[in-house]
Tab-separated table of C-alpha atoms in Angstrom:
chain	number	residue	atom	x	y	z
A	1	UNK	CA	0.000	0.000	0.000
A	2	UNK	CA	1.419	3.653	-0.765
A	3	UNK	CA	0.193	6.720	0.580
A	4	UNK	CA	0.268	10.248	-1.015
A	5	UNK	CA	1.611	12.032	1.927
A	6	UNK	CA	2.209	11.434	5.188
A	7	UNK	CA	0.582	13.710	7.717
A	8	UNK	CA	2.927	13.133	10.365
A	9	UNK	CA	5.903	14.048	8.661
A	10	UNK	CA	5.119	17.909	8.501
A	11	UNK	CA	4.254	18.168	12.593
A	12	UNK	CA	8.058	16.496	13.425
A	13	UNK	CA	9.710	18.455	10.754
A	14	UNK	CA	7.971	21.487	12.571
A	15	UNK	CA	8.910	20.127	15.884
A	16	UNK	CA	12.170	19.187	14.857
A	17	UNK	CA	13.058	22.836	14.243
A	18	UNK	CA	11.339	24.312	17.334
A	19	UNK	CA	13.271	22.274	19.243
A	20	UNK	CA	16.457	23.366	17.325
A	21	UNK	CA	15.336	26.611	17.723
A	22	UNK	CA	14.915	26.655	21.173
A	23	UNK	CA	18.516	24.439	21.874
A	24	UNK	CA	19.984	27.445	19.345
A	25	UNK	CA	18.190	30.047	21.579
A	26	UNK	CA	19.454	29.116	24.788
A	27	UNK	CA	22.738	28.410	23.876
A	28	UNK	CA	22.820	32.140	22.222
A	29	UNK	CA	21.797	33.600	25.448
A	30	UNK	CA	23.844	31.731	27.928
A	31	UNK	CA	27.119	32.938	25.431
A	32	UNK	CA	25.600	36.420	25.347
A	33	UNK	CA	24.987	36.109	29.585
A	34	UNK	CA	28.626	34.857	29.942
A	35	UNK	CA	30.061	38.514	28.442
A	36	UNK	CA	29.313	41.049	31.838
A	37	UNK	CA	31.343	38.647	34.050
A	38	UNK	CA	34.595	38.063	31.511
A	39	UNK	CA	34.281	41.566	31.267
A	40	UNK	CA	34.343	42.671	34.636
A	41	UNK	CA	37.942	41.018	35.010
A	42	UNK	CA	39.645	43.367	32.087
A	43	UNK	CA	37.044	46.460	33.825
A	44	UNK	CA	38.442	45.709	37.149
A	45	UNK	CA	42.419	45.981	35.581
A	46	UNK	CA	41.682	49.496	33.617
A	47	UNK	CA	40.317	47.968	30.359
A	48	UNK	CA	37.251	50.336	29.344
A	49	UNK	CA	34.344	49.383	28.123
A	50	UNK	CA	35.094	50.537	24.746
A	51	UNK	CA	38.039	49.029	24.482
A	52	UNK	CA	36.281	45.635	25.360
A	53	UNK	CA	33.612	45.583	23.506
A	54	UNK	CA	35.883	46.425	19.909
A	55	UNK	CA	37.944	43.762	20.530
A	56	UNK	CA	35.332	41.600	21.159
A	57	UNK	CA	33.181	42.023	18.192
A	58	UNK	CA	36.846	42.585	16.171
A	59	UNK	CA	37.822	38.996	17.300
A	60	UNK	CA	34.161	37.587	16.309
A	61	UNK	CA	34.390	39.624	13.000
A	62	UNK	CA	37.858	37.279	12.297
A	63	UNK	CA	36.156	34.118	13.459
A	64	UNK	CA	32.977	34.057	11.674
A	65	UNK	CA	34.094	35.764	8.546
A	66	UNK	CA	35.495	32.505	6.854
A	67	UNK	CA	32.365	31.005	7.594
A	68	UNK	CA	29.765	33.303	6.155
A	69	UNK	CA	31.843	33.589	2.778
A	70	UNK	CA	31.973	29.585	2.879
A	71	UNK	CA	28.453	29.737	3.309
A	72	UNK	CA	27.628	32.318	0.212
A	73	UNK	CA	28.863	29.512	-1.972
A	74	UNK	CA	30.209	32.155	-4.595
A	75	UNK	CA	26.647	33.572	-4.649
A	76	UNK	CA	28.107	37.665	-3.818
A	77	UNK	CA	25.095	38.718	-5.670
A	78	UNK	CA	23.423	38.388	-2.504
A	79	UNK	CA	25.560	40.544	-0.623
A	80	UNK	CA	25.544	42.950	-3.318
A	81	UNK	CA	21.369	42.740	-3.239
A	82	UNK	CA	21.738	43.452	0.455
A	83	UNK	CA	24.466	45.697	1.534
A	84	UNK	CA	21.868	48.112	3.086
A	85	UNK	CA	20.599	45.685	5.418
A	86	UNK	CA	24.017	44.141	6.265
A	87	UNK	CA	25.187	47.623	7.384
A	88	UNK	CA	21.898	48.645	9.043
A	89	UNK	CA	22.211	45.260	10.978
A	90	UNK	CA	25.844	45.524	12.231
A	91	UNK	CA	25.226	49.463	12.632
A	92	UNK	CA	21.622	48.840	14.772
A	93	UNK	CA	21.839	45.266	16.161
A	94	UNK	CA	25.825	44.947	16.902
A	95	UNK	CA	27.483	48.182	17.383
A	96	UNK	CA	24.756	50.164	18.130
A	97	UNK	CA	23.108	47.883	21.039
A	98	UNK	CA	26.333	47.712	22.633
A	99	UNK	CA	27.632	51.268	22.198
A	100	UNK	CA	24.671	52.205	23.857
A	101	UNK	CA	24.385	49.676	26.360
A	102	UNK	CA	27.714	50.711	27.682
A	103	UNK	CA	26.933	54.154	27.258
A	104	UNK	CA	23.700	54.089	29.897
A	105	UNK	CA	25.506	52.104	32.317
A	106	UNK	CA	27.944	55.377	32.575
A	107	UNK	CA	24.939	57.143	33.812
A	108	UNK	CA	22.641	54.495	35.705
A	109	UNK	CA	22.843	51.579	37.539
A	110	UNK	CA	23.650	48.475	35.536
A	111	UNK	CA	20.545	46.963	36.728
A	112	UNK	CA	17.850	49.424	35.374
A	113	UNK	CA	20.106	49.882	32.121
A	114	UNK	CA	19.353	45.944	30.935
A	115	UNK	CA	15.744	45.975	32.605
A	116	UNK	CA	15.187	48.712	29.705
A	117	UNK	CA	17.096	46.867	26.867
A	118	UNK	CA	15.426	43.833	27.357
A	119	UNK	CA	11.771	45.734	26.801
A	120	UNK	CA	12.818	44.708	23.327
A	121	UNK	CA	10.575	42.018	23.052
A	122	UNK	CA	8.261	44.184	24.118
A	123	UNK	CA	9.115	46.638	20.818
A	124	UNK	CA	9.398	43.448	17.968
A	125	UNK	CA	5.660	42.763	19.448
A	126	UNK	CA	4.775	46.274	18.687
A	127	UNK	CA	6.758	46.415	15.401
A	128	UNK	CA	5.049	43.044	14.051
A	129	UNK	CA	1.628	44.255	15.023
A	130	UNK	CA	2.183	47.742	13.312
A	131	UNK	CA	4.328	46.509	10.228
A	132	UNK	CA	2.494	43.408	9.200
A	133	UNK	CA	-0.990	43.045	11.148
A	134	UNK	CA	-0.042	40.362	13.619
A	135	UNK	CA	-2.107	41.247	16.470
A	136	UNK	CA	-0.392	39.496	19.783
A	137	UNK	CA	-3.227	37.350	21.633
A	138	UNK	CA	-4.145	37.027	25.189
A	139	UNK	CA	-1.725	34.607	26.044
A	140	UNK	CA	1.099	36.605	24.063
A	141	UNK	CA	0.644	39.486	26.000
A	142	UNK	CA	0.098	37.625	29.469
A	143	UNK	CA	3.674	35.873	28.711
A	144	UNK	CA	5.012	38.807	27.854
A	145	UNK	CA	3.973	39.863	31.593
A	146	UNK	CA	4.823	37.301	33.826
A	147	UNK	CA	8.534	37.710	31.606
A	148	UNK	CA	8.310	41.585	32.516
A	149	UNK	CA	7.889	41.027	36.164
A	150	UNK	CA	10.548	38.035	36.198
A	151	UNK	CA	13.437	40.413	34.928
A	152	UNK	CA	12.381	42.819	37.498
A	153	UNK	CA	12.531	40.163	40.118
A	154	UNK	CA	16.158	38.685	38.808
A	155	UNK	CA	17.597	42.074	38.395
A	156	UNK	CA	16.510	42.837	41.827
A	157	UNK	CA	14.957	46.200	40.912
A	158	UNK	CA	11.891	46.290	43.795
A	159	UNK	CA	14.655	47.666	46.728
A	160	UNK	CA	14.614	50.895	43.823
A	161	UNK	CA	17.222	52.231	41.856
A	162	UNK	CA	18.146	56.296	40.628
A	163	UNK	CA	17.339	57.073	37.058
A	164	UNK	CA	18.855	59.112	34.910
A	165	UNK	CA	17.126	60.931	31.481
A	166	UNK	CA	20.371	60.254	29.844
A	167	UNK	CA	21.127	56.842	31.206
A	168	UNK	CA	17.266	56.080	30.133
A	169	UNK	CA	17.681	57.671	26.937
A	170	UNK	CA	20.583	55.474	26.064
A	171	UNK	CA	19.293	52.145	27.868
A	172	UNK	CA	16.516	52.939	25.255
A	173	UNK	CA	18.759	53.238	21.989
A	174	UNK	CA	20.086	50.397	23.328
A	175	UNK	CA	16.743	48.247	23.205
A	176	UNK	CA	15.811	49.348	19.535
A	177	UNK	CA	19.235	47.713	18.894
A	178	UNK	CA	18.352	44.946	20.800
A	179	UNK	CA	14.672	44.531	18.371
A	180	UNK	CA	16.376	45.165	15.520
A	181	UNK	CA	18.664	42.506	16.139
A	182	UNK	CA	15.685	40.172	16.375
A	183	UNK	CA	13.991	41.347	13.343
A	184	UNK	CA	16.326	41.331	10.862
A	185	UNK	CA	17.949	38.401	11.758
A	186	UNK	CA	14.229	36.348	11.722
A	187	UNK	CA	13.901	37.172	7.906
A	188	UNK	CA	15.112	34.678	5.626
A	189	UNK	CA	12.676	36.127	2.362
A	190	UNK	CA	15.983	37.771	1.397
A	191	UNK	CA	17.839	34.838	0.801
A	192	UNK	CA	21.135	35.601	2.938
A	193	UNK	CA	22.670	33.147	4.535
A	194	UNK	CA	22.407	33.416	8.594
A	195	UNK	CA	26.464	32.969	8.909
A	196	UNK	CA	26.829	35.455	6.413
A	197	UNK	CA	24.516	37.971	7.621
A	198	UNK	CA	26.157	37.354	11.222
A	199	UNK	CA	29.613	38.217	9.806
A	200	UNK	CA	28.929	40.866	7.678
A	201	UNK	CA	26.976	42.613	11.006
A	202	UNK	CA	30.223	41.672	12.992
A	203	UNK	CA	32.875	43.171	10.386
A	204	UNK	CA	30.602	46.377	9.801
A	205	UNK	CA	30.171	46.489	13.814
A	206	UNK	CA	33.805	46.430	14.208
A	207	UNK	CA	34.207	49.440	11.553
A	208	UNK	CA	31.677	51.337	13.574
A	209	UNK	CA	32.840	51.109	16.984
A	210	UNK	CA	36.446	51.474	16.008
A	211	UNK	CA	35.340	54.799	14.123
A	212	UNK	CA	34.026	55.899	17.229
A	213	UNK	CA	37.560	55.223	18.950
A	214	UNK	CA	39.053	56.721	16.603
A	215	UNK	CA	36.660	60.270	16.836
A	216	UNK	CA	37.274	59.993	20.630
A	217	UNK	CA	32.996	59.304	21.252
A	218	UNK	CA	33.947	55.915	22.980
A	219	UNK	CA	37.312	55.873	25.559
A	220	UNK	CA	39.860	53.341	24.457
A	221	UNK	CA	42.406	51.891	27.380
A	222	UNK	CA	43.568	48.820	27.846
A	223	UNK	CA	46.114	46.685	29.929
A	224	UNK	CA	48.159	44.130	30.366
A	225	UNK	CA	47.813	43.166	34.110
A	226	UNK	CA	46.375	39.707	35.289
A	227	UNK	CA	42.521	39.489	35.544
A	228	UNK	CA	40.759	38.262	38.624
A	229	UNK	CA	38.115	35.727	38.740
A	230	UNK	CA	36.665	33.171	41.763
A	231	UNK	CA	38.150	30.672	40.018
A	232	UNK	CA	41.658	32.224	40.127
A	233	UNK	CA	43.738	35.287	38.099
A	234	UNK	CA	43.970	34.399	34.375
A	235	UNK	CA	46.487	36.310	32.051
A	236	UNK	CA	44.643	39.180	30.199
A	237	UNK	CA	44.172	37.632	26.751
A	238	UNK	CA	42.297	34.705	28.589
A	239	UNK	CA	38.879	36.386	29.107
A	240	UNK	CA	39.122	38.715	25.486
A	241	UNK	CA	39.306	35.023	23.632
A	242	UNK	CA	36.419	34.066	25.248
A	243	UNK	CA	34.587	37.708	24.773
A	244	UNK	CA	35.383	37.302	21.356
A	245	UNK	CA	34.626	33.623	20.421
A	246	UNK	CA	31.958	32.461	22.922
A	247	UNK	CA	29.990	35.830	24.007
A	248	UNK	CA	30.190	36.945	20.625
A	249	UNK	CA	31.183	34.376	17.241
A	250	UNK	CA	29.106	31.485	18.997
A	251	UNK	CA	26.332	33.958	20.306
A	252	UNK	CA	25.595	35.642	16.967
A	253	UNK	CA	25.912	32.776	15.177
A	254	UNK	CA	23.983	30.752	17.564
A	255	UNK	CA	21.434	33.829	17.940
A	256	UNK	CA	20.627	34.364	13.739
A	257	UNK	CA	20.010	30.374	13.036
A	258	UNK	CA	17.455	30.652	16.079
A	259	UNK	CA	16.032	33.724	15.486
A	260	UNK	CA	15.392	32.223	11.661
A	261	UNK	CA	13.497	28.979	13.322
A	262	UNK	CA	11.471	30.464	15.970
A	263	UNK	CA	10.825	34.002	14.457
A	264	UNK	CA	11.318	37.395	15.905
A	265	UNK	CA	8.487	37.029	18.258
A	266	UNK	CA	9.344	33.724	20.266
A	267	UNK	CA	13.338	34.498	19.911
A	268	UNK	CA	13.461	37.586	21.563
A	269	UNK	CA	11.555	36.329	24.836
A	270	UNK	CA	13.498	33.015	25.075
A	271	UNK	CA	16.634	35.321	24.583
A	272	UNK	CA	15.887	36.892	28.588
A	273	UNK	CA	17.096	33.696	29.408
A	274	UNK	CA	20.569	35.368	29.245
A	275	UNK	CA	19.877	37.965	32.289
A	276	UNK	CA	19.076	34.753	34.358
A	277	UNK	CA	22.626	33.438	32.861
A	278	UNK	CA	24.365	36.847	33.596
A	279	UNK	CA	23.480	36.210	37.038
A	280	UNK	CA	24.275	32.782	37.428
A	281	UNK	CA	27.723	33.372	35.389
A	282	UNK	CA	28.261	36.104	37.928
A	283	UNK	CA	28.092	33.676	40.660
A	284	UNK	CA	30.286	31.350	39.180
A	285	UNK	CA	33.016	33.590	38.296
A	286	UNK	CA	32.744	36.464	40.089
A	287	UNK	CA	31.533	35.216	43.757
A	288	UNK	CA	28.330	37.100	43.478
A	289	UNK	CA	25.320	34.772	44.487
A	290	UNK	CA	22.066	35.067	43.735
A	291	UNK	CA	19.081	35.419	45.801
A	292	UNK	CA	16.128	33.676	46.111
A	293	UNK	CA	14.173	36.463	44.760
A	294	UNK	CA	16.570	36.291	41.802
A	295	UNK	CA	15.655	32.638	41.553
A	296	UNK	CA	12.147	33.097	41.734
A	297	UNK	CA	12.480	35.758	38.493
A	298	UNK	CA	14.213	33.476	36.562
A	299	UNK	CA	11.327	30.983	36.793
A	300	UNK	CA	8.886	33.857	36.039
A	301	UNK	CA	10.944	34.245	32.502
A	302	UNK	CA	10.959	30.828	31.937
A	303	UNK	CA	6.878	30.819	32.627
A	304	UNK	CA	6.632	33.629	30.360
A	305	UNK	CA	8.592	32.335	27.514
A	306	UNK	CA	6.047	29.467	27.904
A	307	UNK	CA	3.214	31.578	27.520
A	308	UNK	CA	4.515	33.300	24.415
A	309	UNK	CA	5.174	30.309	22.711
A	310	UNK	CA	1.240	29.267	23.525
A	311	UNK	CA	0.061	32.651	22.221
A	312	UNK	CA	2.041	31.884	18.602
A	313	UNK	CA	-0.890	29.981	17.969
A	314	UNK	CA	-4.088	32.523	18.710
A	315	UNK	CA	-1.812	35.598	17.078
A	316	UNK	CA	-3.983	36.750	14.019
A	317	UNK	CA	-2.602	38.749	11.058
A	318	UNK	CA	-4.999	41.613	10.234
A	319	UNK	CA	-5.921	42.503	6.665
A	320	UNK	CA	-6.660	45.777	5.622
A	321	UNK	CA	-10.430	45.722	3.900
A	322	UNK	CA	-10.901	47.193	0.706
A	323	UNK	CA	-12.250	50.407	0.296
């Protein structure tokens, strides 16, 4: 006996790649989460934040380059077709997230300064809603909720914490960054390659933040003393590999093929799984433990991320009527 088609096939090719998605996902985060505590051992020994962050994305730029031209497969046409939204990626979703990440937490406390960023999810909802029609449903916008309160709760944000309008202003440049990363990286209608996409953003990230070296906008200083972790000091090119390969290479990389199999929507709340694995990193390598509150937030996020998921299926594209 033959059959036609099988009906199962398309559910576990669908599952297949949600689960993917979501391995993909967490694994992005939990590289992004690792980046505040390698940092804080070059901060701690008179690196600057500038400093860090251009080597870092320099050092991804050099790993994942080979790889995205591999992946063209002699097909430049494509970059050619989309130069505009390579640059606007590495200019909005790498250099310009973490210029002005870096830039609020000059002004505010770290804490408040990622609570705004990561309303991004918050903004693709918004942007999908007002660009093409899909309305978020109940459970969408409960998720996105419980998630809100979580962060607030793992941040540790209810004891209060001074705000600055510049620090805000920034923290808020910083989460359009953050949804733009999200968004483009989620569309695959034009045909680019996720590697290559990733390492184009990287190499036009690196351009952008060592322009703004360069001009003076963004303090370089670096050094060549030991850093300090709980684990012991490490010599100073230790934690910049790992800024460069795992928080960054692995993370974008990681980040774009997830992004691509969950969609903007889903990707961006399973990605506030990395404040839950800033703190726990933090507490690994930097002695600072969490609380219980803490705890409790990071099993609000995970509830939320839930609840998103669950509201994929009752989100409903509007359609303009005809006049």
């Amino acid at each position: 006996m033959t059959h036609d088609s099988d009906p199962v096939a398309p559910i576990v090719a669908d599952g297949s790649r949600l689960a993917a998605g979501l391995l993909l996902a967490i694994v992005s985060a939990a590289s992004f989460g690792m980046s505040g505590a390698l940092a804080r051992g070059l901060l701690d020994t008179g690196w600057t934040a500038g400093s860090v962050v251009l080597v870092r994305v320099a050092l991804a730029a050099a790993v994942v380059l080979p790889f995205g031209i591999v992946a063209l497969r002699g097909r430049w046409r494509l970059v050619r077709r989309n130069a505009g939204l390579i640059g606007l990626y590495g200019l909005l979703a790498v250099a310009g997230a973490q210029f002005c990440y870096f830039q609020a937490i000059t002004h505010m406390q770290v804490g408040p300064a990622i609570l705004i960023e990561y309303t991004a999810p918050a903004a693709v909802v918004v942007f999908l809603w007002l660009r093409h029609g899909q309305r978020p449903g109940p459970l969408t916008l409960a998720g996105a909720g419980v998630a809100a309160l979580g962060l607030v709760l793992v941040l540790d944000l209810l004891s209060g914490a001074d705000l600055s309008t510049a620090g805000v202003l920034w923290a808020l440049a910083a989460m359009v960054g953050a949804a733009s990363y999200f968004i483009i990286s989620a569309d695959e209608s034009n045909g680019l390659p996720g590697l290559t996409l990733a390492a184009g953003g990287l190499v036009v990230g690196t351009a952008v933040l060592g322009t703004l070296g360069l001009v003076g906008l963004m303090p370089m200083t670096a050094s060549t003393a030991r850093a300090s972790y709980a684990v012991g000091d490490v010599a100073w090119w230790v934690p910049l590999i790992g800024l460069g390969v795992i928080t960054a290479a692995l993370a974008y990389v990681a980040g774009v093929a997830a992004n691509r199999r969950l969609g903007s929507r889903l990707a961006s709340f399973v990605a506030l799984l990395e404040v839950v694995a800033s703190v726990g990193f933090a507490w690994l390598l930097l002695d600072e433990l969490p609380r219980a509150v803490q705890l409790l937030g990071g099993l609000l996020i995970l509830a939320g991320v839930v609840g998103v998921k669950l509201g994929e299926r009752t989100v409903r594209t509007e359609v303009p009527t005809p006049a």
